[in-house]
Coordinates of C-alpha atoms in Angstrom, one line a residue:
X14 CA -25.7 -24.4 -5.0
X15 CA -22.4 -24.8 -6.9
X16 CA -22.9 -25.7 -10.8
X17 CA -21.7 -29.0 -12.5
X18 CA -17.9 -29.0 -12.5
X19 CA -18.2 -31.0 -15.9
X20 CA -19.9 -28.0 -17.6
X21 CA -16.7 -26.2 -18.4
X22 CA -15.4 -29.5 -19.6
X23 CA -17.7 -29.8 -21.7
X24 CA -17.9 -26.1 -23.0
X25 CA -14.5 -26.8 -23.8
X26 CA -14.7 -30.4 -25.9
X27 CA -17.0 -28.5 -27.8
X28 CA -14.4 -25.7 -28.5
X29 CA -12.1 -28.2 -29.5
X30 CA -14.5 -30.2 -31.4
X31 CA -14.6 -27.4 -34.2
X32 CA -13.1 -28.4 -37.5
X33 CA -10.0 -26.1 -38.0
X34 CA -10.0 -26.7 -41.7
X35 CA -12.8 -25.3 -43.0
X36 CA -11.4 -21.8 -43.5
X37 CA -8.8 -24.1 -45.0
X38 CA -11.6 -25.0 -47.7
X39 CA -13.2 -21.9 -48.5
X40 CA -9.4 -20.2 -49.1
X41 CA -9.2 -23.3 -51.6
X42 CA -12.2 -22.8 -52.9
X43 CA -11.5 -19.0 -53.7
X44 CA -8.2 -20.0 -55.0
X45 CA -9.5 -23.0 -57.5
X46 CA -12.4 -20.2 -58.4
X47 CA -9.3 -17.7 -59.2
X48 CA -7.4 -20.1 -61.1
X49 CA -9.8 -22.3 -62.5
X50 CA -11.1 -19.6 -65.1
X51 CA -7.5 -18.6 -66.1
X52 CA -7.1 -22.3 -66.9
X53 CA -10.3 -22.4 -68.8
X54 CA -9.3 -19.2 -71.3
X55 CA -5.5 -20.8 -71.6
X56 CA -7.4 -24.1 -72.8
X57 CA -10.0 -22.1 -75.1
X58 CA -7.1 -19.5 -76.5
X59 CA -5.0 -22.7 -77.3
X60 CA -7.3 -24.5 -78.9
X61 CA -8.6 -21.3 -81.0
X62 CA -5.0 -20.8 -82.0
X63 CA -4.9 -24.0 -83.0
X64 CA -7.4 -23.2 -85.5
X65 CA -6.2 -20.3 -86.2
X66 CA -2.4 -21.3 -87.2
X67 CA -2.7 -24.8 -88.1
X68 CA -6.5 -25.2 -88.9
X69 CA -7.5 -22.5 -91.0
X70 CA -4.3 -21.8 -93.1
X71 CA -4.2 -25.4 -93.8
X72 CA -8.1 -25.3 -95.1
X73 CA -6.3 -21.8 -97.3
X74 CA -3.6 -24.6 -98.6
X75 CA -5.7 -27.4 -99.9
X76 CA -8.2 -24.3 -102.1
X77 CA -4.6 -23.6 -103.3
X78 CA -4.1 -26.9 -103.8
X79 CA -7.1 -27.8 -105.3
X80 CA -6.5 -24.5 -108.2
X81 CA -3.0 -25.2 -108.6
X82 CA -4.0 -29.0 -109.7
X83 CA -7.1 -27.3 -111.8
X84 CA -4.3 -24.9 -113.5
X85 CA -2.2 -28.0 -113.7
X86 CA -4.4 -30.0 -115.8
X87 CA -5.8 -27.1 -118.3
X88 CA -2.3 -26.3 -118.8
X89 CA -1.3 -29.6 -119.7
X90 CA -4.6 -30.3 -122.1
X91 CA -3.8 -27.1 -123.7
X92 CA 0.1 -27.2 -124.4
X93 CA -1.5 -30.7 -126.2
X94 CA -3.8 -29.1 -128.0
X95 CA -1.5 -26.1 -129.1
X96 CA 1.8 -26.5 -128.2
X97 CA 2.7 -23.1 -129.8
X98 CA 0.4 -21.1 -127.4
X99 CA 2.2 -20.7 -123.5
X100 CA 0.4 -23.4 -121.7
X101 CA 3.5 -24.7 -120.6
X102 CA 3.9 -21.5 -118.2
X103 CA 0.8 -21.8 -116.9
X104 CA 1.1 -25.2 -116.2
X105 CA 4.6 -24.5 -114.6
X106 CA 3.8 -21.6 -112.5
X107 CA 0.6 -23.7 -110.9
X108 CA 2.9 -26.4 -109.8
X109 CA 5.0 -24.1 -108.5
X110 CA 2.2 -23.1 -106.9
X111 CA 1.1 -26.1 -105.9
X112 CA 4.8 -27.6 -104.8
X113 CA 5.0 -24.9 -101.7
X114 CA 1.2 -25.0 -101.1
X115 CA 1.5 -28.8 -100.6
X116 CA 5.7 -28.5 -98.5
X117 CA 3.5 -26.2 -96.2
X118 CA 0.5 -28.1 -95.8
X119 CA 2.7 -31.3 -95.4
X120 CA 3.8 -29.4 -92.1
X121 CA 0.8 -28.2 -90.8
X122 CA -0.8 -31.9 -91.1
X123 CA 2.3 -33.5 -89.2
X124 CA 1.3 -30.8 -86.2
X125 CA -2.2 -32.1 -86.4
X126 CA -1.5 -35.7 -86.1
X127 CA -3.4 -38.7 -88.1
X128 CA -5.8 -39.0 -90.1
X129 CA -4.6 -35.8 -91.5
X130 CA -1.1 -36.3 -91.8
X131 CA -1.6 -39.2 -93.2
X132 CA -3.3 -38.6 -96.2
X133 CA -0.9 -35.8 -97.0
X134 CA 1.9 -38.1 -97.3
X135 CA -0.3 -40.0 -99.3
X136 CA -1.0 -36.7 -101.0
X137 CA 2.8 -36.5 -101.9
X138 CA 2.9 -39.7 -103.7
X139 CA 0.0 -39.2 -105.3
X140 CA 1.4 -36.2 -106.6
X141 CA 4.7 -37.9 -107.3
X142 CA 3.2 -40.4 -109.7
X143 CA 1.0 -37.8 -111.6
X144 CA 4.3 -36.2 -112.0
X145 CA 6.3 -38.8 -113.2
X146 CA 3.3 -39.3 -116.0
X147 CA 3.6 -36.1 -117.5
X148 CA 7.4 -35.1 -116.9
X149 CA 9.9 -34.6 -120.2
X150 CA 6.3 -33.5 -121.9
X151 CA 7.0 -29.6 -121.5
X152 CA 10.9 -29.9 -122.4
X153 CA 10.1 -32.5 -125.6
X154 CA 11.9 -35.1 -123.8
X155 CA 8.3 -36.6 -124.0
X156 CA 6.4 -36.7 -127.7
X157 CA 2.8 -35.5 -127.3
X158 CA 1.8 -39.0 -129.0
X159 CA 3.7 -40.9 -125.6
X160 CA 1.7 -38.5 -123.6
X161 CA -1.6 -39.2 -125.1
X162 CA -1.4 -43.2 -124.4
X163 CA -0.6 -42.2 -121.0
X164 CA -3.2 -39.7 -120.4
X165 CA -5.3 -42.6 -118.8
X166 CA -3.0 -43.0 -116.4
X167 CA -2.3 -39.8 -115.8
X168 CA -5.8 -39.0 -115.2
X169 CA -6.4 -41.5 -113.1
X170 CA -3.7 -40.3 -110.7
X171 CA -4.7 -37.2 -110.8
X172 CA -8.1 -37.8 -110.1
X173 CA -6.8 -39.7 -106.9
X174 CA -5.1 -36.9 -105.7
X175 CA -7.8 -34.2 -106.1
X176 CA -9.6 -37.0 -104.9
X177 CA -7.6 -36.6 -101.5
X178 CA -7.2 -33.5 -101.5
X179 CA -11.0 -33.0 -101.0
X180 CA -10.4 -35.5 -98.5
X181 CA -7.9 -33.6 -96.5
X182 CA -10.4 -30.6 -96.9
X183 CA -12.8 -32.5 -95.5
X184 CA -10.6 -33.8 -92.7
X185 CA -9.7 -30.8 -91.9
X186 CA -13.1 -28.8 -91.9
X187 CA -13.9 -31.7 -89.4
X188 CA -11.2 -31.3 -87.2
X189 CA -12.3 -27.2 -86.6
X190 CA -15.7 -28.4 -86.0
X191 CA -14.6 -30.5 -83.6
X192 CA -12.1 -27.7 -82.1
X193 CA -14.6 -25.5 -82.1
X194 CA -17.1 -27.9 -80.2
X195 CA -14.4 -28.4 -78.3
X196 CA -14.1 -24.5 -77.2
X197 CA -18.1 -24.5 -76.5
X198 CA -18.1 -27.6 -74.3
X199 CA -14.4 -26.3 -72.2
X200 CA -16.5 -22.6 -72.3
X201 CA -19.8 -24.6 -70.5
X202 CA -17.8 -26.6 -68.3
X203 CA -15.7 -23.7 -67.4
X204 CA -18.9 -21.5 -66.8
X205 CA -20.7 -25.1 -64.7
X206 CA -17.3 -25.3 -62.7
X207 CA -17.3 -21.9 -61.6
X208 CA -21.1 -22.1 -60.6
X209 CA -19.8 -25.2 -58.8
X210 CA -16.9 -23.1 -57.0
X211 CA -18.9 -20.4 -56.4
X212 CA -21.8 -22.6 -54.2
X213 CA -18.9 -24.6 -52.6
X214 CA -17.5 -21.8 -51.7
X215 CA -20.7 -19.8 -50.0
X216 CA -21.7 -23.2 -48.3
X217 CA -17.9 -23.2 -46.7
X218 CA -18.4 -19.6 -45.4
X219 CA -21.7 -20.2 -44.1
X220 CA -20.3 -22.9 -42.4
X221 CA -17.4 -21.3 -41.4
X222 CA -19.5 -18.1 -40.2
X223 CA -21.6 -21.1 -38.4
X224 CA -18.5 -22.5 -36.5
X225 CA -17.4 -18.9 -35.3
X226 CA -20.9 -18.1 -34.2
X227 CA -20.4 -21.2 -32.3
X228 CA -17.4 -20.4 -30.7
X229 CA -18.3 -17.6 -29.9
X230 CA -21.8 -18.7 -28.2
X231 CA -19.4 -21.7 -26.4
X232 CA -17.1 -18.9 -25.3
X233 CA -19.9 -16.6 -23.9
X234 CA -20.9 -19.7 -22.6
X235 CA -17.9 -20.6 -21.1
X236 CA -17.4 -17.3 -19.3
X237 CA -21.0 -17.3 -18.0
X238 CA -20.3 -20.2 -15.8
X239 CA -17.0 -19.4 -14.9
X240 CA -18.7 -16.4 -13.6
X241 CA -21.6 -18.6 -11.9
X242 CA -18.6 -20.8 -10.3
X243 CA -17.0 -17.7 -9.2
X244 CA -20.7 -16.3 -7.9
X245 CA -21.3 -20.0 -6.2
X246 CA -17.9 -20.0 -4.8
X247 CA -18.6 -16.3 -3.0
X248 CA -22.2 -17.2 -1.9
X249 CA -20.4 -20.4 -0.6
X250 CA -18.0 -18.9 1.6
X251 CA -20.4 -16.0 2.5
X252 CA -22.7 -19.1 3.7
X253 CA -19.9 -20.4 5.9
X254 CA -19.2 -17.4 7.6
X255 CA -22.7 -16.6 8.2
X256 CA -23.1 -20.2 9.1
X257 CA -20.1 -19.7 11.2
X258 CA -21.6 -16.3 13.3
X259 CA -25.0 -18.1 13.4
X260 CA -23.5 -20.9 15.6
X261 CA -21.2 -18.6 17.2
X262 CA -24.4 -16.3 18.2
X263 CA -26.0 -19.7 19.1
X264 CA -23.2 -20.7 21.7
X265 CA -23.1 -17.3 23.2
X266 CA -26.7 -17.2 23.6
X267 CA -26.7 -21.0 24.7
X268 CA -24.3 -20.2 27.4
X269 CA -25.7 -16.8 28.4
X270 CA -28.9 -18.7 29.0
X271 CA -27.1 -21.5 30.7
X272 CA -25.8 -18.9 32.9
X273 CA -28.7 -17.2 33.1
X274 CA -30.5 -20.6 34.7
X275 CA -27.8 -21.6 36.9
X276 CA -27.8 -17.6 38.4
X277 CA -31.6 -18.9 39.1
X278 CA -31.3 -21.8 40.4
X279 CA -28.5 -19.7 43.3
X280 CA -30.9 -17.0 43.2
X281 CA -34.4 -18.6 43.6
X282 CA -33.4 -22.7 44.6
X283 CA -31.6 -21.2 47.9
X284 CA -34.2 -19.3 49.2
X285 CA -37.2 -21.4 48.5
X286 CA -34.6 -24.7 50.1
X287 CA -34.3 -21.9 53.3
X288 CA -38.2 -21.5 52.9
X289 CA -39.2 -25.3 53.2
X290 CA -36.7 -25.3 56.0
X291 CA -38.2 -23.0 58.2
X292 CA -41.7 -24.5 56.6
X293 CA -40.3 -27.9 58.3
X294 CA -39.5 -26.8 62.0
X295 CA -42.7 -25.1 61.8
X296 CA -44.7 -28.4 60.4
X297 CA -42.6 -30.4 63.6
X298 CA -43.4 -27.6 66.0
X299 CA -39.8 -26.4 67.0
X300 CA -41.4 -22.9 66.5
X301 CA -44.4 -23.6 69.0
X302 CA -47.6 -25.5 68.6
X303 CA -49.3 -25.3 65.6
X304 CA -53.1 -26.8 65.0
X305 CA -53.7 -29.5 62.7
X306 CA -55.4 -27.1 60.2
X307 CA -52.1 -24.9 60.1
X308 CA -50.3 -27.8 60.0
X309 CA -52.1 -29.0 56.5
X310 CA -51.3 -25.7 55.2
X311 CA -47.6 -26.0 56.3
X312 CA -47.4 -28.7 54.6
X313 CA -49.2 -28.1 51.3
X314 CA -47.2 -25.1 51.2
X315 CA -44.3 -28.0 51.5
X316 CA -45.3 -29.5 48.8
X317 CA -45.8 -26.2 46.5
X318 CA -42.1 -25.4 47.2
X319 CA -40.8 -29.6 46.5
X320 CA -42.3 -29.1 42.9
X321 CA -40.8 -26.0 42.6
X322 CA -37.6 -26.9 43.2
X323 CA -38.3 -29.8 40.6
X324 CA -39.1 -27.6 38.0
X325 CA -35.9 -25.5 38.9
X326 CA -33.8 -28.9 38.5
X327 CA -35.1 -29.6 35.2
X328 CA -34.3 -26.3 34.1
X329 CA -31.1 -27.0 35.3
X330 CA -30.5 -30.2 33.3
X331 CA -32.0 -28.8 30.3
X332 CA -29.3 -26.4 30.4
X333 CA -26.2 -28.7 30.9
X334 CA -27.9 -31.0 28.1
X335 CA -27.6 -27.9 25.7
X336 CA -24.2 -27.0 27.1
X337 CA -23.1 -31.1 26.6
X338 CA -22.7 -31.1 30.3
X339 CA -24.5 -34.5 30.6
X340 CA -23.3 -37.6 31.8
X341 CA -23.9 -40.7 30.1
X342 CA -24.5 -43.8 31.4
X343 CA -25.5 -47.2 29.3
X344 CA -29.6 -47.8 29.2
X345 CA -31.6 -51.1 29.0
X346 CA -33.7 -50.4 26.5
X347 CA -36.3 -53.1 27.4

């Protein structure tokens, strides 16, 4: 028995059927799981530099700051308590101090970006108007009695700007607590991505090694019935030919035994047809007179050679029936 022609067909659908991109997916996979922990440590090394170059030396600039403006106001209270002792170089060198701690912080804050830069500008003018307050005081262009009715004011602005100094401290200390919470969470989320990448990118190679497993079992499959077809096909035609010498065989014997009956019928139906005629002249008495006892016998021996010659006929048409040698003539079937 031949197999299902629509097996190979469908061996084949299946073959086709196989997604082709999902060794696409695990070679992106691999790649996002090679590049996405070089993009975490770029993000985590820029923002530690951040705090690093911009953070932390601006934190350095406000303690400077906040001594230079300490030095600032001692040296001022003391050149107006003793104006003979040298607080006028103490107060001098701390703004001097204080001038490039503030031009560099002023930069770092910009980089930063509001609040922060902001209240340094702010800073400035703070510092601006404290300075205007007490300037011509160290070079007698101010008399200590003009500076002591200012001092109020004074004091009041410089209050407000160690006031926001602390305030840019505090800006920035929040700021590298936030960069640094920043660096934890893109550390956990690169670590969580990764774990991510890593799964995805087992469960595509399981699937993948699935897919060729299947392939392979549709290919195996595929060449075990082509190899059935190609068995069927050779059991098919050895079928036919032995089909082919089993009917040959059959006609030969069919016609040797047709020969064989019609050599009988000359051999055996002549001589028992001379038989019965020899039976007749005897049973009419051409051959002499016969008594009606022999006669009976005669003619039962008649009889025994009639249904002989019967059964010799029917032989005879059996064997032109198998040999299609029969005529046909139409039949009412009634």
């Amino acid at each position: 028995m031949l197999p299902p022609r629509v097996a190979l067909p469908h061996v084949a659908a299946r073959l086709d059927a196989l997604p082709a991109f999902a060794p696409l997916l695990v070679f992106v996979f691999l790649v996002l799981l090679a590049v996405f922990p070089v993009l975490t440590q770029i993000r985590i090394t820029r923002l530690r530099k951040e705090i690093t170059d911009i953070a932390d030396p601006a934190r350095d600039l406000v303690t400077v700051l906040q001594v230079s403006l300490a030095m600032e106001a001692a040296g001022a209270r003391g050149f107006v308590i003793d104006p003979d002792q040298d607080y006028a170089g103490v107060y001098r060198d701390a703004k001097r101090k204080r001038v490039l701690a503030y031009d560099r912080l002023l930069g770092l804050a910009r980089r930063i970006g509001p609040p922060t830069s902001t209240d340094a500008e702010e800073l400035g003018n703070l510092l601006a108007e404290s300075d205007s307050l007490i300037s011509g005081l160290f070079d007698g262009r101010m008399p200590v009695g003009r500076y002591i009715e200012r001092l109020a004011d004074h004091q009041a602005a410089f209050t407000r700007a160690v006031d926001m100094v602390a305030r840019i401290d505090e800006a920035l200390r929040d700021a590298t607590a936030e960069q640094r919470n920043s660096i934890q969470s893109t550390a956990r989320a690169g670590v969580a991505m990764t774990s991510v990448l890593v799964l995805l990118a087992l469960a595509a190679a399981v699937v993948v090694a699935r897919l060729v497993a299947e392939r392979k079992r549709a290919a195996e499959e595929r060449e075990r019935l082509l190899e059935a077809e190609q068995a069927a096909l050779v059991m098919s035609e050895e079928a036919r030919e032995r089909a082919e010498e089993r009917r040959q065989q059959l006609e030969r014997v069919t016609e040797s035994r047709a020969g064989l009956i019609r050599g009988f019928s000359h051999d055996v139906k002549n001589p028992l047809a001379a038989a019965d005629g020899y039976l007749a002249l005897l049973e009419e008495g051409f051959l002499g007179p016969i008594t009606e006892k022999q006669k009976q016998g005669v003619s039962g021996a008649r009889r025994s050679i009639v249904g002989a010659l019967g059964l010799i006929k029917s032989l005879i048409e059996v064997a032109r029936a198998e040999a299609l040698e029969i005529e046909r003539a139409a039949v009412d079937l009634r």
